[in-house]
Coordinates of C-alpha atoms in Angstrom, one line a residue:
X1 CA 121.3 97.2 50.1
X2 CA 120.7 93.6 51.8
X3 CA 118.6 91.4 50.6
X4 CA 116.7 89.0 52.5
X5 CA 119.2 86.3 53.2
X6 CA 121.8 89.0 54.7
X7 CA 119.3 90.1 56.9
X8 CA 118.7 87.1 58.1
X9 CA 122.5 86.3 58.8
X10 CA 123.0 89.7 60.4
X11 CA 120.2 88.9 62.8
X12 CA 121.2 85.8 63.8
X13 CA 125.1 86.6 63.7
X14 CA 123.7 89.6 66.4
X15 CA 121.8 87.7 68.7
X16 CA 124.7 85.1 68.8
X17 CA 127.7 88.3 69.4
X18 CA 125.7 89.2 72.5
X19 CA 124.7 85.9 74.0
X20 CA 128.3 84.6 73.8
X21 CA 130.0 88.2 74.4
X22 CA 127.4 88.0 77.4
X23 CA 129.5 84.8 79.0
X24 CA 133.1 86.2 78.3
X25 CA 132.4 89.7 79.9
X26 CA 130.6 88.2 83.0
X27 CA 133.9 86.2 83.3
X28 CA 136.6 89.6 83.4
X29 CA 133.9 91.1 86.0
X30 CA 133.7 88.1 88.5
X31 CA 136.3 89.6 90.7
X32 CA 134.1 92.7 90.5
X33 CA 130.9 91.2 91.5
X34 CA 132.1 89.3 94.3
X35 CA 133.4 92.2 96.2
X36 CA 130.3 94.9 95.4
X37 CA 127.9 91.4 96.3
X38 CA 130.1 89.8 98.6
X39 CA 129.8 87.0 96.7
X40 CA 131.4 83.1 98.0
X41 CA 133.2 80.7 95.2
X42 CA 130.1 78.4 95.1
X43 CA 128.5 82.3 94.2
X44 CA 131.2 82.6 91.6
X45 CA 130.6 79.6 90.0
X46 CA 126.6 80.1 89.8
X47 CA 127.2 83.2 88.2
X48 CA 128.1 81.3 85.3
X49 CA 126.1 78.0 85.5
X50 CA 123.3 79.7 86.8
X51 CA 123.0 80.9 83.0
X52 CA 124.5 77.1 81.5
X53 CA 122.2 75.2 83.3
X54 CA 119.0 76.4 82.4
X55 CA 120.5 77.3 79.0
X56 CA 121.2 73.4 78.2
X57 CA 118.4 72.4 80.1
X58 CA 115.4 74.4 77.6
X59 CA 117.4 74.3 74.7
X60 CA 115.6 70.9 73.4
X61 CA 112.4 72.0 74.5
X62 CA 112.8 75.4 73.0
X63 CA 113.6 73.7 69.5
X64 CA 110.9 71.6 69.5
X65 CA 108.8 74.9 70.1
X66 CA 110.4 76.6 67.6
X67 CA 109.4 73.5 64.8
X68 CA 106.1 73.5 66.2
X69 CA 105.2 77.2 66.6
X70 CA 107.6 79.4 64.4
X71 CA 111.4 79.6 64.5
X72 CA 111.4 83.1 64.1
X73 CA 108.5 83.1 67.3
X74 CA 110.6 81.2 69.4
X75 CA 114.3 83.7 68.5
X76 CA 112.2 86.6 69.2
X77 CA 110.5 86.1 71.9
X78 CA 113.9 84.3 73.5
X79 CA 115.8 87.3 72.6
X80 CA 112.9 89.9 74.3
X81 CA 113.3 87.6 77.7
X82 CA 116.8 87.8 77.6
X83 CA 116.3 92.0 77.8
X84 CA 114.4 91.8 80.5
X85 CA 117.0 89.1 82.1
X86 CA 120.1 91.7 81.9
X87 CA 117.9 94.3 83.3
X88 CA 117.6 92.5 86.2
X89 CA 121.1 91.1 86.5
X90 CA 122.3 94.5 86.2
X91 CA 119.9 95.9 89.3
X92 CA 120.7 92.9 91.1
X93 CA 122.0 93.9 94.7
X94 CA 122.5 90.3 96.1
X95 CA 124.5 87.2 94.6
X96 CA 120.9 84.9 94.5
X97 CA 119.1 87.7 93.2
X98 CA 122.2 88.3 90.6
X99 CA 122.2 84.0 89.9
X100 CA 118.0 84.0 89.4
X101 CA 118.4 86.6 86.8
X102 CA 121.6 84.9 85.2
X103 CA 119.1 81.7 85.0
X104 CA 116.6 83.9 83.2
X105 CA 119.0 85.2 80.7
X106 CA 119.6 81.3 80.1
X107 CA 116.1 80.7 79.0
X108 CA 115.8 83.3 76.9
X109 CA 119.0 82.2 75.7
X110 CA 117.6 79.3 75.1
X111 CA 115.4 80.5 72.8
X112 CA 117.8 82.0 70.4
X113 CA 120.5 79.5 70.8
X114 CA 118.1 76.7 69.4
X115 CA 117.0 78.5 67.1
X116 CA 119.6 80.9 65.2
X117 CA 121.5 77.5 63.1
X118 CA 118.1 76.0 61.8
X119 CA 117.2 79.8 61.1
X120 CA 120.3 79.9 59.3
X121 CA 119.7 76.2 57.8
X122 CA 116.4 76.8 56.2
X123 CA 117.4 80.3 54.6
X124 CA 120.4 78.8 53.1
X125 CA 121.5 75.7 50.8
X126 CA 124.6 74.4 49.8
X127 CA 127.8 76.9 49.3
X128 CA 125.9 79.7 50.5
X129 CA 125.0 77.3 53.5
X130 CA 128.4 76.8 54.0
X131 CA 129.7 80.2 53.7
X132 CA 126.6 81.7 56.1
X133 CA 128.0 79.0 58.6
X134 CA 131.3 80.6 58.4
X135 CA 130.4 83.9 58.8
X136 CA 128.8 82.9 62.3
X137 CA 131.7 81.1 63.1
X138 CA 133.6 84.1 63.1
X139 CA 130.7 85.6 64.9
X140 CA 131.7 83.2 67.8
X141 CA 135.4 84.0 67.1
X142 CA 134.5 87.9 67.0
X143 CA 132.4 87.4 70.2
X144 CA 135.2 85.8 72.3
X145 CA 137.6 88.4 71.3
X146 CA 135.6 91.3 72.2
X147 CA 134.3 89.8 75.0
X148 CA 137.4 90.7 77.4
X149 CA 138.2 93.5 76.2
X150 CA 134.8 94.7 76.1
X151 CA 133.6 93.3 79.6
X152 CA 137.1 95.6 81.6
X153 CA 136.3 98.9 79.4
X154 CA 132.0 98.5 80.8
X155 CA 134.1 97.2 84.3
X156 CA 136.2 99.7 84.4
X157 CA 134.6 102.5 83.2
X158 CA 130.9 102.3 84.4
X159 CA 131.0 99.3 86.4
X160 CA 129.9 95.5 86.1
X161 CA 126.8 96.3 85.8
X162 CA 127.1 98.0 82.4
X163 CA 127.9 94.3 81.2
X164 CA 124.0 93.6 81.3
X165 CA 122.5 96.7 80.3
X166 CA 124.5 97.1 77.3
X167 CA 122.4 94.0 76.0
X168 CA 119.4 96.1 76.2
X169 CA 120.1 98.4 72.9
X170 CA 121.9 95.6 71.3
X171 CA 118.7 93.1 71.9
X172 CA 116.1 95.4 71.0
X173 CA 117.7 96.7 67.6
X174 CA 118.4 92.7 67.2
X175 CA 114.2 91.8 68.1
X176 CA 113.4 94.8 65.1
X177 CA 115.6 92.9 62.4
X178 CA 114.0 89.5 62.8
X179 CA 110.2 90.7 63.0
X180 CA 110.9 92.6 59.5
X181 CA 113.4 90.8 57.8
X182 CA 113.7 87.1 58.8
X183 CA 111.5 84.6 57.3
X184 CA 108.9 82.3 59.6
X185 CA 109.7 78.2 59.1
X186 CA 108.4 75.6 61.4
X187 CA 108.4 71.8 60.7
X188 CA 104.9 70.8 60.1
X189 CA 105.5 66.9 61.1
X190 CA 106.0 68.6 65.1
X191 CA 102.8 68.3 66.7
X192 CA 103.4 68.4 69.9
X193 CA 106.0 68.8 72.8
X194 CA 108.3 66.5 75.2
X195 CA 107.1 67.5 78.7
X196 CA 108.5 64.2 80.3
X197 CA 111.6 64.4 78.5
X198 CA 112.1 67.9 79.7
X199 CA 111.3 67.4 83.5
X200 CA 113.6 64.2 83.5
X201 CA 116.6 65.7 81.2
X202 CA 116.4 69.6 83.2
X203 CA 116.1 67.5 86.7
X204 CA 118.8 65.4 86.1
X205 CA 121.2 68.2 85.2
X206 CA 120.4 69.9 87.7
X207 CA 120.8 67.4 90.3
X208 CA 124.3 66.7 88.7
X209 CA 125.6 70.4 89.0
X210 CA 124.3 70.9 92.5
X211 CA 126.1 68.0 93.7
X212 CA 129.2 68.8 92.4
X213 CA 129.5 72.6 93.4
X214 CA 128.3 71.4 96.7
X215 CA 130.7 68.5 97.0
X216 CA 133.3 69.4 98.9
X217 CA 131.7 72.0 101.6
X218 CA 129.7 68.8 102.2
X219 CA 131.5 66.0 101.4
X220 CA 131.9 63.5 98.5
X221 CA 130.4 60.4 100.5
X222 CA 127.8 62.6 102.4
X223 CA 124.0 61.3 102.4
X224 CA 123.1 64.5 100.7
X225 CA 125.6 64.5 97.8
X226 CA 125.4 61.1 96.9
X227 CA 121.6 61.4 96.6
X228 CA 122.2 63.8 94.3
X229 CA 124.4 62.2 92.0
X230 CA 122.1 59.3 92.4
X231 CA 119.2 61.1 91.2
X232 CA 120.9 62.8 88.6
X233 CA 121.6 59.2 87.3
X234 CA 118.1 57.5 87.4
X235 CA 116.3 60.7 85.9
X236 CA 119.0 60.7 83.0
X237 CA 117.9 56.7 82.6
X238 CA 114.0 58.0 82.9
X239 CA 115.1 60.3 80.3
X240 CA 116.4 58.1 77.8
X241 CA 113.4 55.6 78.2
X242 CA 111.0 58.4 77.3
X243 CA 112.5 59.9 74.2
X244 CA 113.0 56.0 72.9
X245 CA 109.2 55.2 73.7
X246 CA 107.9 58.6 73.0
X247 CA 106.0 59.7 69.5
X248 CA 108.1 63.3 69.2
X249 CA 110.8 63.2 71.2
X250 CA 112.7 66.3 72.0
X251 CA 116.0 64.5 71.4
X252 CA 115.8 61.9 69.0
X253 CA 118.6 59.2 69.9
X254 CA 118.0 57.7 66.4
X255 CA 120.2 60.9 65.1
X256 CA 123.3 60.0 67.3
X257 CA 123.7 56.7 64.3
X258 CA 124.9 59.5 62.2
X259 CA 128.7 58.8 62.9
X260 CA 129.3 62.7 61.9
X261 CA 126.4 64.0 64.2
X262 CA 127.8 62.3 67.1
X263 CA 130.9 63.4 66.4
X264 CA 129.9 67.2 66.6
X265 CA 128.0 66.7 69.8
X266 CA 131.4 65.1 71.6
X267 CA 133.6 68.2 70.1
X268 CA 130.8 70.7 71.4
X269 CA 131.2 69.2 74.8
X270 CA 134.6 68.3 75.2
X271 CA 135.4 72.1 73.8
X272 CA 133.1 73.4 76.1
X273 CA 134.0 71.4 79.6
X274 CA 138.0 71.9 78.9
X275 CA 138.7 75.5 76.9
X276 CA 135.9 77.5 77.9
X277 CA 135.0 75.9 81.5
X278 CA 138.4 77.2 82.1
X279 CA 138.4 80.9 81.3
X280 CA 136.7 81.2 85.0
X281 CA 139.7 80.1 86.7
X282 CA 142.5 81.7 84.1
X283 CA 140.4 84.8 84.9
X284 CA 140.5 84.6 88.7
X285 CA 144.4 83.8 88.3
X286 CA 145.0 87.0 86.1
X287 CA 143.0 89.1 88.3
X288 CA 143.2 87.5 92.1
X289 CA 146.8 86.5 91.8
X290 CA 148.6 88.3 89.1
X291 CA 146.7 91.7 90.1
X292 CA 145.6 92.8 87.0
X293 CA 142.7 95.3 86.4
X294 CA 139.5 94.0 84.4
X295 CA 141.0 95.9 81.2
X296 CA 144.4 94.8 81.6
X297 CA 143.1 90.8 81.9
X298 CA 140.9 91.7 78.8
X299 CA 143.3 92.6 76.9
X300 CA 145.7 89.5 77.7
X301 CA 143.2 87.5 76.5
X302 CA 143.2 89.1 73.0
X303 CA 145.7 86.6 71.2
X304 CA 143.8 83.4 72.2
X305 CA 140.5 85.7 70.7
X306 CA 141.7 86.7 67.6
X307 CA 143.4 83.6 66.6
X308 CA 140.1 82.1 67.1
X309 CA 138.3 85.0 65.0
X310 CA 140.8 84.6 61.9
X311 CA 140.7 81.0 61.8
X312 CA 137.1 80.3 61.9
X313 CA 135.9 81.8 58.8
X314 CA 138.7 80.3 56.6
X315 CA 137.4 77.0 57.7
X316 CA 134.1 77.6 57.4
X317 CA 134.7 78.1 53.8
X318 CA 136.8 74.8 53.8
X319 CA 134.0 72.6 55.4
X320 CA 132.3 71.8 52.3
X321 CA 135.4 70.6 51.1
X322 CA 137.9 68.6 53.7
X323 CA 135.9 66.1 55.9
X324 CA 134.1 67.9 59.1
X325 CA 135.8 65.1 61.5
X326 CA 139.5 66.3 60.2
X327 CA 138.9 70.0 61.6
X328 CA 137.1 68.6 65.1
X329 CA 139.8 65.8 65.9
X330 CA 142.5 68.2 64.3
X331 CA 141.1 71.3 66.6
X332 CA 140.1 69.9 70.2
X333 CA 144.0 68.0 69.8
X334 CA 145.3 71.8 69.3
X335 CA 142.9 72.6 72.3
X336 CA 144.3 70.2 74.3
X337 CA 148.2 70.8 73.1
X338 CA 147.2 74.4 73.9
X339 CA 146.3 73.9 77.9
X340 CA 149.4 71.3 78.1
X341 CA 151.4 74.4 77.3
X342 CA 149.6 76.7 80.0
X343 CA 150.5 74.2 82.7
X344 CA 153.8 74.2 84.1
X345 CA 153.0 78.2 86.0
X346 CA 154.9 78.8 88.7
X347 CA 155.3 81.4 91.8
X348 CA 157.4 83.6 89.8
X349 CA 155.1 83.2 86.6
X350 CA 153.8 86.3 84.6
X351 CA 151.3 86.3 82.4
X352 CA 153.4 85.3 79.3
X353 CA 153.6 82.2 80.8
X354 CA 150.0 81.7 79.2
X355 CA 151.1 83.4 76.0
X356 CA 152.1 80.4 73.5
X357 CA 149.0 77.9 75.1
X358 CA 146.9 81.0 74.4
X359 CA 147.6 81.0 70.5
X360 CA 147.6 77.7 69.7
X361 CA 143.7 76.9 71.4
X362 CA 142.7 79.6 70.0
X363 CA 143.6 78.3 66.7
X364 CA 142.0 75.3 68.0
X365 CA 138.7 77.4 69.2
X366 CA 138.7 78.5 65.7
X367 CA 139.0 75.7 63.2
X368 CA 136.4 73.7 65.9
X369 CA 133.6 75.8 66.3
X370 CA 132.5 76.5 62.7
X371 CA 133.2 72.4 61.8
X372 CA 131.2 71.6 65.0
X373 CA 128.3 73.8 63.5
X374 CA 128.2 72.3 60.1
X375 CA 128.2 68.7 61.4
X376 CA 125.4 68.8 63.6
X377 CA 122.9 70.9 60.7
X378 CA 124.6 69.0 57.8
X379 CA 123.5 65.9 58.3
X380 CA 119.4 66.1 59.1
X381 CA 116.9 67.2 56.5
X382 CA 115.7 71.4 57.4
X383 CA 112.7 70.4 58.6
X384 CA 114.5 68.7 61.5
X385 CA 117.6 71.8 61.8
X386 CA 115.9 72.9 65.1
X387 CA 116.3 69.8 66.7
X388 CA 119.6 69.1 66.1
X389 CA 120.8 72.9 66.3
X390 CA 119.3 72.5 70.2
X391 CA 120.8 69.3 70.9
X392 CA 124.4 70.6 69.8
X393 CA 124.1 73.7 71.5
X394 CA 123.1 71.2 74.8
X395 CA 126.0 69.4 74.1
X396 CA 128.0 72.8 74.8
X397 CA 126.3 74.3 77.4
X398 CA 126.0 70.9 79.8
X399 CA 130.0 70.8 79.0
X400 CA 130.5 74.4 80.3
X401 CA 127.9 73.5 83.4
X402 CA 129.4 70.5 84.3
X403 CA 132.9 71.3 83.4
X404 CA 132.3 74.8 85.9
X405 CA 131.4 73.1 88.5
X406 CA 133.8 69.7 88.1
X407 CA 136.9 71.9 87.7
X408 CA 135.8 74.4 90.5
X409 CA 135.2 70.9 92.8
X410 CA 138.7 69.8 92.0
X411 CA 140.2 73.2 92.2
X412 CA 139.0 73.8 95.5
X413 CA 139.9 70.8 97.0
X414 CA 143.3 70.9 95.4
X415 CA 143.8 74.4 97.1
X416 CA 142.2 73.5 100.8
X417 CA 144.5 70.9 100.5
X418 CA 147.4 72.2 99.9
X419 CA 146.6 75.3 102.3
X420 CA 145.9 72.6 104.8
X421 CA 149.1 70.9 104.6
X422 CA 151.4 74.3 105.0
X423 CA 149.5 75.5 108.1
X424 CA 149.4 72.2 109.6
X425 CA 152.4 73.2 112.2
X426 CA 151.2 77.0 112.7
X427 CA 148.5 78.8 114.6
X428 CA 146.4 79.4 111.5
X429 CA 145.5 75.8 111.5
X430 CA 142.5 75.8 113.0
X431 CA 141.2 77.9 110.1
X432 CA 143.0 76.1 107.3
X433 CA 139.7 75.0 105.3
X434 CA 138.0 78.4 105.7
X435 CA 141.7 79.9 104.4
X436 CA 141.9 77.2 101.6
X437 CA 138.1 78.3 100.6
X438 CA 139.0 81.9 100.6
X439 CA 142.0 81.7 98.6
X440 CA 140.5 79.5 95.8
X441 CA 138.0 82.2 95.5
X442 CA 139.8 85.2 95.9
X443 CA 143.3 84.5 95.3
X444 CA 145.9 85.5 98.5
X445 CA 144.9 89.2 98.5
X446 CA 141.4 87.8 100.4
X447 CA 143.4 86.1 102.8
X448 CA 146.7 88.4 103.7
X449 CA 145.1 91.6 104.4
X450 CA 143.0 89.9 107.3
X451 CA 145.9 87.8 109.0
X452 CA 148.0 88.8 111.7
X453 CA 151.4 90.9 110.6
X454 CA 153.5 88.7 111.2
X455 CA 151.9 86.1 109.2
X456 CA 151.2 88.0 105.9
X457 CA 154.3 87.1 104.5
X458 CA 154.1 83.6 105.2
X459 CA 150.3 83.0 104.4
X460 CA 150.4 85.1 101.3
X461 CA 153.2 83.1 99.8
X462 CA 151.0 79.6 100.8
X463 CA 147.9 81.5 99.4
X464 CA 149.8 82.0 96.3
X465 CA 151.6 78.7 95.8
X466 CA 148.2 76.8 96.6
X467 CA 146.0 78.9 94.4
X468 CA 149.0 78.3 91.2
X469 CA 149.0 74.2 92.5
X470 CA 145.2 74.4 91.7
X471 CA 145.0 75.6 88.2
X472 CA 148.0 73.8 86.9
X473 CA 146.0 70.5 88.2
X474 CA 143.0 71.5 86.5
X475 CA 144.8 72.5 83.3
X476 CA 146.0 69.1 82.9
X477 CA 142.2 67.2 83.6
X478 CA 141.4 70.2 80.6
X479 CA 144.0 69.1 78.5
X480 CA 142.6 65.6 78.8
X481 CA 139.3 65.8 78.5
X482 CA 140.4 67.7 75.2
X483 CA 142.8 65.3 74.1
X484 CA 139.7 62.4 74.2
X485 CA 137.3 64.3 73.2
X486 CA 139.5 65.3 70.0
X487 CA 140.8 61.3 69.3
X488 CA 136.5 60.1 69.8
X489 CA 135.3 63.0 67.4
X490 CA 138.0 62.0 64.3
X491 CA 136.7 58.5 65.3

């Protein structure tokens, strides 16, 4: 029988397999969705930021509920929210109807994500701490691995929208646990809650995201865009000059002095906007390019997951006794050594080509997710574990957001160019950019079956050489963001 403490890792370790399994199925299903919804690239990406942005965007808010009202509160209603959400993602018949409910998943998300390390912080102490921390690392781990494999079966088998209701059973059995077995904590010092901080800090991010999945349909110097970015920028400076001037701020910038705390919050980000921003695109490759089925690209996925799952919980165990910074500089450098070896696909390429850049980031998934964990709840007193549980989850989710939408801005461009370029002397030029938007978003097969028959052959062998030219250049602008990320967190 459990006692009390199990219980309360189970719960938490559930809610976390289901939120994250949530973001790795959606990404084997994407080719699915868009052809049942019809869905553009700029659809694509929303599918998944949709759920980032307003994920990142609550998650400081939601902890600073969760110390005011009741963390337990907070992760249940969150994770009742989030039920409804996948309900109506999986009814959804249109892309913006699909996107609004992926946003509502994200503030339920919200909820739980801010709230599952400081409910795991206040229930444990020292070795038991560090060993709980582990077990949820290879939670995450776990999550990843099942994820594809788990998204093509539901694919497959009952069809994308399966992904979603599966969360239903999952979250309600999940919602029972906490109510009878998790303990309530709050931190009595939090009186109240940032409102400005949240409208300038959810604004800005926004603002940001729009402009760059918007960029290059209307231009990088356009009025409009540059607008954007240029809000973006003066509510993040609004947003800094309230949380310095206000009594209870929702992100206290008096934390990032913690040299190890800072530290955690670059290797959450940097992991996010280079390894996981690019499953989306690796995904579309396997599927749009190299044809495989949502099962098949599951299941090719399974030895960067597993490597991850094995190697998080031996280091969880080894965080309380090698310095945090070793395993985040040691496992974003793998990261980054691991999408250096991706790059380099070619025309010909299968999807061994991935195989050895798989292995080694997901050994460097592994030994950075639990260290990133243990840095950002190890240094702050419990009563202050929500707040710095949301702000490292932030860190990750604006990383996947931003890192979505920058890669898919360079991607596209990188592929209307190139498409441009080869048509430039035939009678598909006219239609180059429309062709170069199709192919980044559904690999050749959107473009060949509508062209004439005597250009198939020719387009499809642009299509595919433009679509490879794309992810090999944002592999490497992974691989570097990575690389820096590792080099400032052992700083």
């Amino acid at each position: 029988m459990l006692d009390s403490k199990q219980y309360t890792l189970l719960t938490v370790c559930l809610a976390t397999f289901m939120l994250l399994i949530d973001i790795t199925v959606v990404n084997v299903a994407l080719p699915d969705i868009q052809a049942d919804l019809d869905s553009s690239f700029a659809d694509l990406q929303w599918v998944v930021d949709a759920y980032a942005l307003t994920l990142a965007a609550l998650l400081l808010t939601a902890g600073s509920l969760a110390d005011l009202f009741g963390r337990r509160r907070i992760f249940v209603t969150g994770l009742l929210l989030f039920i409804l959400a996948s309900l109506l993602c999986g009814l959804a018949h249109t892309p913006t109807l699909l996107n609004v409910a992926r946003a509502g998943q994200g503030i339920g998300g919200a909820g739980m994500f801010a709230t599952s390390l400081a409910i795991l912080a206040s229930a444990f102490e020292g070795q038991e701490r560090a060993k709980a921390i582990g077990i949820w690392g290879a939670t995450i781990g776990f999550s990843v691995a099942m994820g594809p494999l788990v998204g093509g079966v539901l694919t497959e088998g009952l069809g994308w929208e399966w992904i979603f209701f599966v969360n239903i059973p999952v979250g309600l059995g999940t919602a029972w646990l906490a109510l009878r077995h998790v303990e309530e904590t709050r931190n009595p010092a939090q009186t109240r809650v940032d409102w400005g901080g949240l409208v300038t800090f959810s604004g800005a991010l926004f603002l940001l995201v729009f402009a760059l999945i918007q960029a290059n349909d209307h231009g990088w110097g356009s009025a409009d865009i540059v607008a954007r970015f240029a809000g973006a920028a003066l509510l993040l400076a609004a947003f800094v000059v309230i949380e310095r001037r206000v009594e209870q701020p929702m992100l206290d910038l008096t934390l990032f002095r913690k040299p190890s705390f800072t530290g955690a919050a670059i290797a959450a980000f940097a992991l996010s906007a280079s390894m996981f921003a690019m499953f989306l695109y690796l995904t579309l490759y396997m599927q749009n390019v190299l044809g495989y089925g949502p099962l098949e690209a599951g299941l090719r996925f399974l030895p960067l997951s597993l490597l991850s799952f094995v190697v998080a919980p031996v280091v969880g165990n080894l965080t309380a006794k090698v310095p945090v910074r070793i395993f985040l500089g040691a496992g974003l450098l793998m990261v980054a050594f691991g999408l250096l070896l991706m790059r380099g696909i070619e025309v010909g390429s299968g999807w061994t080509t991935l195989l050895a850049g798989f292995m080694v980031a997901g050994a460097g998934i592994g030994m950075t997710n639990p260290a990133i964990a243990t840095a950002a709840v190890g240094v702050v007193e419990p009563a202050r574990s929500g707040m710095a549980s949301g702000i490292n989850t932030t860190f990750r989710q604006v990383g996947i957001a931003t890192g979505i939408a920058a890669l898919g801005a360079l991607f596209e461009s990188r592929v209307t160019s190139k498409v441009t370029d080869a048509l430039a002397s035939t009678p598909a030029a006219g239609s180059a950019d429309d062709i170069g938007t199709a192919v980044a978003s559904g690999g050749p097969r959107a473009v060949v079956g509508q062209a004439p028959p005597a250009m198939r052959d020719q387009l499809e062998a642009i299509a595919r050489e433009s679509f490879i030219s794309g992810l090999n250049e944002i592999l490497l602008v992974s691989m570097c963001v990575a690389a820096v990320g590792g080099i400032l967190a052992l700083a």
